[in-house]
Amino acid sequence: MVSRVIPVETFDLVIFGATGDLAHRKILPGLYRRFLAGQIPAESRTIGAARSVITSEDFRTTIDEPIAEFVPKSRQDPAAIAQFLAQLHYIPIDAKGEGGWPALRDLVRPNVVKAFYFSVAPSLFGDLAERLHQHGIADATCRIVVEKPFGRDLASAHALNQSLAAHFSEQQIYRIDHYLGKETVQNLMAVRFANILFEPIWKAQYIDHVQITVGETVGVEGRGAYYDTSGAMRDMVQNHMMQLLCLIAMEPPYHFDPNAVRDEKLKVIRALDPVEPKDIVRGQYLAGGGQGSYIEHSENPDSRTESYIAMKVGISNWRWKGTPFYLRTGKRLRSRASEIAITFKAPPHSIFDNPGGIHENVLVIRLQPNEGMTLTVMIKEPGPGGMRLTEVPLDMSFADALGGDLADVPDAYERLIMDVIRGNQTLFMRGDEVEAAWAWTDPIINGWEARGDKPRGYQPGSNGPDDALMLMHRDGRRWREIKE
Ligand code: BG6
C-alpha cells in the first residue's frame, strides 16, 4: 500500500553541479522515479548547469547510465526514460563569471515554480546566489536548495547563511538533511504524535536511556580528502544524528507546520548539555579484510580525524533531565544498520519472582535496512509450569504491514525535491537551527583539537573501539549489537 501520488505544479528546476556525483546518484534518478510515478507534469523541465561545455543532447546521454545503475530494474521503463530525458536541458555555466547566465535567464520561464539546486561546493553558494540575482533570474517566489556540509563551524555556517540571506528570504531557502527525507524518520513523528500510547511515558520519568546508532560498512575510500577535513562529528553527528535526536526529544509542535516543527527542534538543540571529554570516544578504522586503513584512505599519515564516534549526551529540560542519549556512528563497522532504541525503565515493583528477572521494554525504530518497529514486552511463558516470564518482540516490518512492496516508496531525495516544488519546508533545516547545532558542536571539536586527542584504532567489521563499550558499562548499560 503506497499512498496516492498527487502531481506537483509545473516547474523549472535548475541543478548547479549537474554533472557531479550527487546529481548522478540521487537527484536525477530520483526525479526519474517521480516522473514515472506520475508526480511530475509533462511540461516541467530540469536544467543541468555545470562547467563542462556540453550540449543538452550530450547531457541526456550521460544520464542514461545513472538511471540504469541507481533505479531498480523493475522501474526502468524505456518509454518513460525517453520522455523523462526529453525534459532535461543543459547550459554550461561559469559560477564566478558571466558565461551562461544570459542563456539561463532566457530558458527559465517566469510563470512556473522555479527552484535552483546548489549541488556544488559551499564556497560557491554566495557566487550563485549573487549571479541569479544580478541576472534577474531569481524572483521572490523561487526556491534555492543547498546541500550539506553547511559550514564546518558556527562562523562559517553563519557566513553562508548571510551570503544567502543577502538575496533570498528564509522562506526561499531549503537546507537539505537527507535523513529527514527517510520514510522511517518521518514515522518517528507519526508514532509519537498520532498515537496516545507513547507520549504520556515519553519522558525521563519512564525512559531509562536512548541509543541512536548509524552503522556503516563502507570506508572513506574515494572521498578521503573531503572526509579527513570533516570526520564523523561534522559529517554525521552535527546534522543527521542531531536531527534524529531532535525528533525523539522535541515537544509536540502545535501543528505539523514548518516553523512549528523547527521551533521545537531548535529548543532541543539549545537545551543540549556540553559534552565532557570522558563522555566521548573517537575511533579510526585499521586495515583488515583486504581493505586499507583509514590512514591509507585519507592519504594523511598523521590524520587525527575520527571515522567513528560514540558519545553520551544530556538534555537539560524538564522532560529529559536525567535520561542520557547515547549516540554512535562509524564507518567500516560490522553491519550497515541504523536504529533508534528507547529503553524504558523497569516497573517500580515486581510482583513476580521470575528467575530471569523482568526486562525493560525497548522500543526499536529501525531506520535501515528492514524499516520497521519492534517493542519488546514481558509475557508469561506458555505451559503449566507456574508463572515464568519471558521477553518477546512485537515486531512490525513496514514492508509486511504495508503490503510488501517498498520499491515505490520515494527515497529521501525524491521526497525532499518534491517538497521543494510544493513549497513545504517542514523537512528542511532552518538557518538558526543549523547555527545552534554548530554552536553545540564547536566546543566539543575545539576541545579535542586543543588537547591533541588521537582516535583509537578499531578493527574493521567490529562494533568500533573497545573504549566505546566502557562508555555504557560504567553506567550499568550496554550497547545493542549492530546488526542488520
Ligand atoms: C552522508 C555522509 O551525508 O550520509 C556520508 O556524508 C554517509 O558519510 C551518508 O555515508 C549516510 O547516508 P545513508 O542514507 O546511506 O545512511
Coordinates of C-alpha atoms and ligand atoms in Angstrom, one line a residue:
M1 CA 0.0 0.0 0.0
V2 CA 1.7 3.1 -1.2
S3 CA 0.0 6.4 -0.9
R4 CA -1.7 8.1 -3.8
V5 CA 0.6 10.3 -5.9
I6 CA -0.5 13.9 -6.2
P7 CA 1.2 15.7 -9.1
V8 CA 3.2 18.8 -8.3
E9 CA 2.9 22.1 -10.2
T10 CA 4.8 22.5 -13.4
F11 CA 8.4 23.6 -12.6
D12 CA 11.8 24.6 -13.9
L13 CA 14.4 23.0 -11.7
V14 CA 18.0 24.2 -12.3
I15 CA 20.7 21.9 -10.9
F16 CA 24.0 23.6 -10.5
G17 CA 26.7 20.8 -10.4
A18 CA 24.5 18.6 -12.6
T19 CA 27.5 16.6 -13.8
G20 CA 28.5 15.7 -10.3
D21 CA 28.2 12.6 -8.2
L22 CA 25.1 13.6 -6.2
A23 CA 23.2 14.7 -9.3
H24 CA 24.0 11.3 -10.9
R25 CA 23.5 9.1 -7.9
K26 CA 20.5 10.7 -6.3
I27 CA 18.9 13.8 -7.8
L28 CA 18.4 12.7 -11.4
P29 CA 17.4 9.1 -10.8
G30 CA 15.1 10.4 -8.1
L31 CA 13.5 12.8 -10.5
Y32 CA 13.0 10.0 -13.0
R33 CA 11.3 7.9 -10.4
R34 CA 8.9 10.7 -9.5
F35 CA 8.3 11.2 -13.2
L36 CA 7.5 7.5 -13.6
A37 CA 5.1 7.7 -10.6
G38 CA 3.2 10.4 -12.4
Q39 CA 4.1 13.2 -10.0
I40 CA 6.0 15.4 -12.5
P41 CA 3.9 17.2 -15.1
A42 CA 4.9 16.7 -18.7
E43 CA 5.7 20.4 -19.2
S44 CA 8.2 20.6 -16.3
R45 CA 11.9 21.0 -17.1
T46 CA 15.1 20.1 -15.3
I47 CA 18.0 22.2 -16.4
G48 CA 21.5 20.9 -15.7
A49 CA 24.2 23.6 -15.3
A50 CA 27.8 23.0 -14.7
R51 CA 31.3 23.9 -16.0
S52 CA 31.6 21.2 -18.7
V53 CA 30.9 22.6 -22.2
I54 CA 28.4 20.0 -23.5
T55 CA 25.1 20.2 -25.3
S56 CA 21.7 19.2 -23.9
E57 CA 21.9 16.1 -26.1
D58 CA 25.3 15.1 -24.5
F59 CA 23.8 15.7 -21.1
R60 CA 20.9 13.4 -21.7
T61 CA 23.3 10.7 -22.9
T62 CA 25.2 10.9 -19.6
I63 CA 22.1 10.4 -17.6
D64 CA 21.2 7.1 -19.2
E65 CA 23.9 5.3 -17.1
P66 CA 23.0 6.6 -13.7
I67 CA 19.4 5.7 -14.3
A68 CA 20.4 2.2 -15.3
E69 CA 22.6 1.9 -12.2
F70 CA 20.6 3.7 -9.5
V71 CA 17.0 2.9 -10.4
P72 CA 15.7 -0.7 -9.7
K73 CA 15.4 -2.7 -12.8
S74 CA 11.7 -3.2 -12.3
R75 CA 11.3 0.6 -12.6
Q76 CA 13.3 1.1 -15.8
D77 CA 10.7 1.7 -18.4
P78 CA 12.4 2.7 -21.8
A79 CA 9.4 4.8 -23.0
A80 CA 9.2 6.7 -19.6
I81 CA 13.0 7.1 -19.6
A82 CA 12.9 8.7 -23.1
Q83 CA 10.1 11.1 -22.0
F84 CA 12.0 12.0 -18.9
L85 CA 15.2 12.6 -20.8
A86 CA 13.3 14.9 -23.1
Q87 CA 12.5 17.2 -20.1
L88 CA 16.3 17.6 -19.5
H89 CA 18.2 20.6 -20.8
Y90 CA 21.8 21.7 -20.2
I91 CA 23.6 25.0 -20.0
P92 CA 27.4 25.4 -19.5
I93 CA 27.8 27.9 -16.7
D94 CA 30.6 29.9 -15.1
A95 CA 29.6 30.3 -11.4
K96 CA 32.2 33.0 -10.9
G97 CA 32.0 34.7 -14.2
E98 CA 29.4 35.8 -16.7
G99 CA 29.3 32.7 -19.1
G100 CA 26.0 31.0 -19.5
W101 CA 23.8 33.3 -17.3
P102 CA 22.0 35.2 -20.1
A103 CA 21.2 31.8 -21.7
L104 CA 19.9 30.5 -18.4
R105 CA 17.7 33.6 -18.0
D106 CA 16.2 33.1 -21.4
L107 CA 15.5 29.4 -20.7
V108 CA 13.9 29.7 -17.2
R109 CA 10.1 30.5 -17.5
P110 CA 8.6 33.2 -15.4
N111 CA 5.2 31.6 -14.8
V112 CA 6.2 28.2 -13.3
V113 CA 7.6 27.2 -10.0
K114 CA 11.4 27.8 -10.1
A115 CA 13.9 26.0 -8.0
F116 CA 17.7 26.3 -8.0
Y117 CA 19.6 23.3 -6.6
F118 CA 23.1 24.2 -5.4
S119 CA 24.7 20.8 -5.7
V120 CA 28.2 22.4 -5.6
A121 CA 30.9 23.2 -3.0
P122 CA 29.6 25.6 -0.3
S123 CA 32.3 28.1 -1.4
L124 CA 30.2 28.7 -4.5
F125 CA 26.8 29.3 -2.7
G126 CA 27.4 33.0 -2.4
D127 CA 28.5 33.4 -6.1
L128 CA 25.5 31.5 -7.4
A129 CA 23.1 33.5 -5.2
E130 CA 24.6 36.7 -6.4
R131 CA 24.6 35.8 -10.2
L132 CA 21.0 34.6 -10.0
H133 CA 20.0 37.9 -8.5
Q134 CA 22.2 40.0 -10.8
H135 CA 20.9 38.5 -14.0
G136 CA 17.3 38.8 -12.9
I137 CA 16.8 35.0 -12.9
A138 CA 15.7 34.7 -9.3
D139 CA 12.5 36.3 -8.1
A140 CA 10.7 36.4 -4.7
T141 CA 8.9 33.1 -5.3
C142 CA 11.8 31.0 -6.4
R143 CA 13.4 28.4 -4.1
I144 CA 17.0 27.5 -3.6
V145 CA 18.2 24.2 -2.3
V146 CA 21.5 23.8 -0.6
E147 CA 23.4 20.6 0.4
K148 CA 25.5 19.8 3.4
P149 CA 28.1 20.4 4.6
F150 CA 26.5 23.7 5.6
G151 CA 29.7 25.2 7.1
R152 CA 32.3 23.5 9.2
D153 CA 31.7 25.5 12.3
L154 CA 29.5 28.2 13.6
A155 CA 31.4 31.1 12.0
S156 CA 31.4 29.5 8.5
A157 CA 27.7 28.5 8.8
H158 CA 26.8 32.0 9.8
A159 CA 28.8 33.4 6.9
L160 CA 27.0 31.0 4.5
N161 CA 23.6 32.0 5.9
Q162 CA 24.4 35.6 5.4
S163 CA 25.6 35.2 1.8
L164 CA 22.3 33.5 1.0
A165 CA 20.2 36.0 3.1
A166 CA 21.7 38.8 1.0
H167 CA 19.5 37.7 -1.9
F168 CA 16.9 35.3 -0.6
S169 CA 14.4 35.2 2.3
E170 CA 14.5 32.3 4.8
Q171 CA 11.2 31.0 3.2
Q172 CA 13.1 30.5 0.0
I173 CA 16.0 28.6 1.4
Y174 CA 15.8 24.8 1.6
R175 CA 18.7 23.3 3.5
I176 CA 18.8 19.6 2.9
D177 CA 19.5 17.0 5.5
H178 CA 18.5 13.8 3.7
Y179 CA 17.9 11.9 6.9
L180 CA 14.7 14.0 7.3
G181 CA 13.5 12.6 4.0
K182 CA 13.8 9.0 5.1
E183 CA 10.5 7.3 5.5
T184 CA 11.1 5.9 9.0
V185 CA 12.5 9.2 10.3
Q186 CA 9.2 10.8 9.5
N187 CA 7.5 7.9 11.1
L188 CA 9.1 8.9 14.3
M189 CA 6.9 11.9 14.4
A190 CA 3.8 9.9 13.3
V191 CA 4.5 7.3 16.1
R192 CA 4.9 9.9 18.7
F193 CA 2.2 12.4 17.7
A194 CA -0.5 10.3 16.0
N195 CA -0.9 7.8 18.9
I196 CA -1.7 8.3 22.5
L197 CA 0.2 5.2 23.5
F198 CA 3.8 6.5 23.9
E199 CA 3.6 10.2 24.5
P200 CA 2.5 10.1 28.2
I201 CA 5.5 8.0 29.1
W202 CA 7.9 9.7 26.7
K203 CA 10.0 11.4 29.4
A204 CA 12.8 10.9 31.9
Q205 CA 10.5 9.5 34.5
Y206 CA 9.8 6.4 32.3
I207 CA 12.7 6.3 29.9
D208 CA 16.0 5.0 31.1
H209 CA 18.1 5.9 28.1
V210 CA 18.0 6.3 24.3
Q211 CA 20.6 4.8 21.9
I212 CA 20.9 6.2 18.4
T213 CA 23.2 4.1 16.1
V214 CA 24.1 4.8 12.5
G215 CA 26.4 2.0 11.5
E216 CA 28.0 1.8 8.0
T217 CA 30.2 -0.9 6.4
V218 CA 31.7 1.4 3.8
G219 CA 35.0 3.2 4.4
V220 CA 36.0 6.6 3.2
E221 CA 37.9 5.4 0.1
G222 CA 37.4 7.7 -2.8
R223 CA 36.4 10.6 -0.7
G224 CA 39.2 10.6 1.9
A225 CA 40.4 14.1 1.1
Y226 CA 37.0 15.6 1.9
Y227 CA 36.3 13.3 4.8
D228 CA 39.6 14.0 6.5
T229 CA 38.6 17.6 6.9
S230 CA 35.3 16.6 8.4
G231 CA 35.2 13.4 10.5
A232 CA 32.2 11.6 11.9
M233 CA 31.3 14.5 14.2
R234 CA 30.9 17.0 11.4
D235 CA 29.8 14.5 8.8
M236 CA 27.1 12.7 10.7
V237 CA 26.6 13.9 14.3
Q238 CA 26.1 17.7 13.8
N239 CA 23.4 17.1 11.2
H240 CA 21.9 13.6 10.7
M241 CA 22.1 12.3 14.2
M242 CA 21.2 15.7 15.7
Q243 CA 18.0 15.6 13.6
L244 CA 17.2 12.1 14.9
L245 CA 17.8 13.2 18.4
C246 CA 15.6 16.3 17.9
L247 CA 12.7 14.3 16.6
I248 CA 12.8 12.0 19.6
A249 CA 13.3 14.7 22.2
M250 CA 11.1 17.6 20.9
E251 CA 7.9 18.7 22.4
P252 CA 4.7 18.2 20.3
P253 CA 4.5 21.1 17.9
Y254 CA 1.1 22.8 17.8
H255 CA 0.7 21.8 14.2
F256 CA 2.7 19.9 11.6
D257 CA 3.8 23.2 10.1
P258 CA 7.4 24.1 9.0
N259 CA 8.1 26.7 11.6
A260 CA 6.2 25.0 14.4
V261 CA 8.3 21.8 13.9
R262 CA 11.5 23.7 13.6
D263 CA 10.9 25.9 16.6
E264 CA 10.6 22.7 18.7
K265 CA 13.7 21.2 17.3
L266 CA 15.6 24.3 17.9
K267 CA 14.6 24.3 21.6
V268 CA 16.0 20.8 21.9
I269 CA 19.4 21.8 20.4
R270 CA 19.6 24.8 22.7
A271 CA 19.0 22.5 25.7
L272 CA 21.8 20.1 24.9
D273 CA 24.5 19.9 27.6
P274 CA 28.1 20.5 26.7
V275 CA 29.8 17.1 26.3
E276 CA 32.7 16.3 28.6
P277 CA 35.8 14.6 27.2
K278 CA 35.1 11.5 29.3
D279 CA 31.8 11.1 27.5
I280 CA 33.3 10.9 24.0
V281 CA 35.1 8.0 22.3
R282 CA 36.6 8.6 18.9
G283 CA 38.0 5.8 16.6
Q284 CA 39.7 5.3 13.3
Y285 CA 39.4 2.0 11.4
L286 CA 42.5 -0.1 10.9
A287 CA 43.4 -2.2 7.8
G288 CA 41.7 -5.6 7.5
G289 CA 39.6 -7.9 5.4
G290 CA 41.7 -7.0 2.3
Q291 CA 40.9 -3.3 2.7
G292 CA 43.2 -0.4 3.6
S293 CA 43.1 1.5 6.9
Y294 CA 41.6 5.0 7.4
I295 CA 45.1 6.4 7.3
E296 CA 45.6 4.9 3.8
H297 CA 42.2 6.0 2.6
S298 CA 42.6 9.6 3.8
E299 CA 46.2 9.6 2.4
N300 CA 47.1 11.6 5.6
P301 CA 49.6 9.6 7.7
D302 CA 49.2 12.0 10.6
S303 CA 45.4 12.2 10.5
R304 CA 43.6 12.6 13.8
T305 CA 40.2 12.6 12.2
E306 CA 37.6 10.1 13.6
S307 CA 35.8 7.7 11.4
Y308 CA 33.9 6.6 14.5
I309 CA 32.4 8.5 17.4
A310 CA 30.3 7.5 20.4
M311 CA 29.1 10.0 22.9
K312 CA 26.8 10.4 25.8
V313 CA 24.6 13.5 25.6
G314 CA 22.3 15.1 28.2
I315 CA 19.4 17.4 27.6
S316 CA 18.7 20.0 30.3
N317 CA 15.0 20.4 30.2
W318 CA 12.0 19.2 32.3
R319 CA 11.2 16.3 30.0
W320 CA 14.7 14.8 29.7
K321 CA 16.9 15.8 32.6
G322 CA 18.5 12.5 33.8
T323 CA 17.9 10.4 30.6
P324 CA 21.1 10.0 28.7
F325 CA 21.1 9.8 24.9
Y326 CA 24.0 7.6 23.6
L327 CA 25.0 8.3 20.1
R328 CA 27.3 6.3 17.9
T329 CA 28.2 6.2 14.3
G330 CA 31.1 4.9 12.3
K331 CA 32.5 3.6 9.0
R332 CA 33.6 0.1 8.3
L333 CA 31.6 -1.4 11.2
R334 CA 30.1 -4.8 11.4
S335 CA 26.8 -4.0 9.6
R336 CA 25.0 -1.3 7.8
A337 CA 22.4 -0.8 10.4
S338 CA 20.7 2.3 11.8
E339 CA 18.3 2.3 14.6
I340 CA 16.9 4.3 17.5
A341 CA 16.3 2.3 20.6
I342 CA 14.3 3.7 23.5
T343 CA 14.8 1.7 26.7
F344 CA 12.0 2.2 29.2
K345 CA 12.6 1.8 33.0
A346 CA 11.7 -1.4 34.8
P347 CA 8.4 -1.5 36.6
P348 CA 8.8 0.1 40.1
H349 CA 8.0 -3.1 41.8
S350 CA 7.8 -6.7 40.6
I351 CA 5.1 -9.0 41.9
F352 CA 6.8 -12.0 40.2
D353 CA 9.7 -13.9 41.4
N354 CA 10.9 -14.5 37.9
P355 CA 14.2 -16.4 37.7
G356 CA 15.3 -14.3 34.7
G357 CA 14.1 -11.0 36.3
I358 CA 11.9 -8.5 34.5
H359 CA 13.4 -7.0 31.4
E360 CA 12.8 -3.4 30.5
N361 CA 10.6 -2.7 27.5
V362 CA 12.6 -1.5 24.5
L363 CA 11.1 0.3 21.5
V364 CA 13.3 0.0 18.5
I365 CA 12.8 2.0 15.4
R366 CA 14.8 0.6 12.5
L367 CA 15.8 3.2 10.0
Q368 CA 17.6 0.9 7.6
P369 CA 17.6 -1.8 6.4
N370 CA 14.3 -3.6 7.1
E371 CA 12.5 -0.4 8.2
G372 CA 10.1 -1.1 11.0
M373 CA 9.5 -1.1 14.7
T374 CA 9.8 -3.6 17.5
L375 CA 8.6 -3.3 21.0
T376 CA 9.8 -5.9 23.5
V377 CA 7.3 -6.9 26.2
M378 CA 7.3 -9.4 29.0
I379 CA 4.7 -12.2 28.8
K380 CA 4.1 -15.5 30.5
E381 CA 6.0 -18.4 29.1
P382 CA 3.4 -20.8 27.7
G383 CA 2.8 -24.0 29.7
P384 CA 1.7 -25.3 33.0
G385 CA 5.0 -24.7 34.9
G386 CA 3.9 -21.8 37.1
M387 CA 4.3 -18.1 36.3
R388 CA 7.5 -17.9 34.4
L389 CA 8.0 -14.8 32.3
T390 CA 9.8 -14.3 29.1
E391 CA 10.5 -11.4 26.8
V392 CA 9.0 -11.4 23.3
P393 CA 9.2 -8.8 20.5
L394 CA 6.1 -7.3 19.0
D395 CA 7.6 -6.9 15.6
M396 CA 6.3 -4.8 12.8
S397 CA 8.2 -4.6 9.5
F398 CA 6.8 -1.8 7.5
A399 CA 7.2 -3.8 4.3
D400 CA 5.0 -6.6 5.6
A401 CA 2.5 -4.3 7.3
L402 CA 2.1 -2.0 4.3
G403 CA 1.8 -4.6 1.6
G404 CA 5.3 -5.8 0.8
D405 CA 6.5 -3.6 -2.0
L406 CA 8.5 -0.7 -0.7
A407 CA 10.2 -0.2 -4.1
D408 CA 7.7 2.6 -4.8
V409 CA 8.3 4.4 -1.6
P410 CA 10.3 7.5 -2.6
D411 CA 13.8 7.6 -1.4
A412 CA 14.8 10.6 0.8
Y413 CA 15.9 12.8 -2.1
E414 CA 12.8 12.2 -4.2
R415 CA 10.6 13.2 -1.4
L416 CA 12.6 16.2 -0.5
I417 CA 12.8 17.6 -4.0
M418 CA 9.1 17.2 -4.4
D419 CA 8.6 19.1 -1.1
V420 CA 10.8 21.9 -2.6
I421 CA 8.5 22.2 -5.6
R422 CA 5.4 22.1 -3.3
G423 CA 7.0 24.8 -1.1
N424 CA 6.9 22.8 2.1
Q425 CA 9.9 23.5 4.4
T426 CA 9.0 21.2 7.2
L427 CA 11.7 18.6 6.4
F428 CA 14.4 21.2 5.8
M429 CA 16.7 22.9 8.3
R430 CA 16.2 26.5 9.2
G431 CA 19.2 28.8 9.4
D432 CA 19.0 29.3 13.2
E433 CA 18.7 25.5 13.7
V434 CA 22.0 24.8 11.8
E435 CA 23.8 27.6 13.7
A436 CA 22.6 26.3 17.0
A437 CA 23.8 22.8 16.1
W438 CA 27.2 24.2 15.3
A439 CA 27.3 26.3 18.5
W440 CA 26.9 23.0 20.4
T441 CA 29.4 21.1 18.2
D442 CA 32.2 23.7 18.1
P443 CA 33.4 23.5 21.7
I444 CA 33.5 19.7 21.5
I445 CA 35.7 19.7 18.4
N446 CA 37.8 22.6 19.7
G447 CA 38.3 20.6 23.0
W448 CA 39.8 17.5 21.4
E449 CA 41.8 19.6 19.0
A450 CA 43.3 21.7 21.8
R451 CA 44.1 18.5 23.8
G452 CA 45.6 16.8 20.7
D453 CA 43.4 13.7 21.3
K454 CA 44.1 10.8 19.0
P455 CA 41.3 8.5 17.9
R456 CA 41.6 4.8 18.9
G457 CA 42.2 2.2 16.2
Y458 CA 39.4 -0.3 15.7
Q459 CA 39.1 -3.5 13.7
P460 CA 37.1 -3.2 10.5
G461 CA 33.9 -5.3 10.8
S462 CA 33.7 -4.7 14.6
N463 CA 31.4 -2.6 16.7
G464 CA 34.0 0.1 17.0
P465 CA 36.7 0.7 19.6
D466 CA 36.5 -1.2 22.9
D467 CA 36.5 2.1 24.8
A468 CA 33.1 2.8 23.5
L469 CA 31.8 -0.3 25.5
M470 CA 33.0 1.4 28.7
L471 CA 31.0 4.5 27.9
M472 CA 27.9 2.4 28.6
H473 CA 29.3 -0.2 31.0
R474 CA 30.3 2.4 33.6
D475 CA 26.6 3.5 33.6
G476 CA 25.5 -0.1 34.0
R477 CA 24.1 -0.2 30.5
R478 CA 25.1 -2.0 27.2
W479 CA 25.1 -1.1 23.6
R480 CA 22.8 -3.0 21.4
E481 CA 24.5 -5.2 18.8
I482 CA 25.0 -3.5 15.4
K483 CA 23.3 -6.0 13.1
E484 CA 21.0 -6.0 10.1
Ligands
BG6_1 C1 26.2 11.5 4.2 C2 27.6 11.4 4.7 O1 25.6 12.7 4.5 O2 25.4 10.4 4.7 C3 28.2 10.0 4.4 O3 28.4 12.4 4.2 C4 27.3 8.9 4.9 O4 29.5 9.9 5.0 C5 25.9 9.1 4.4 O5 27.8 7.7 4.4 C6 24.9 8.1 5.0 O6 23.7 8.2 4.4 P1 22.7 6.9 4.3 O7 21.5 7.5 3.7 O8 23.4 5.9 3.5 O9 22.5 6.4 5.7

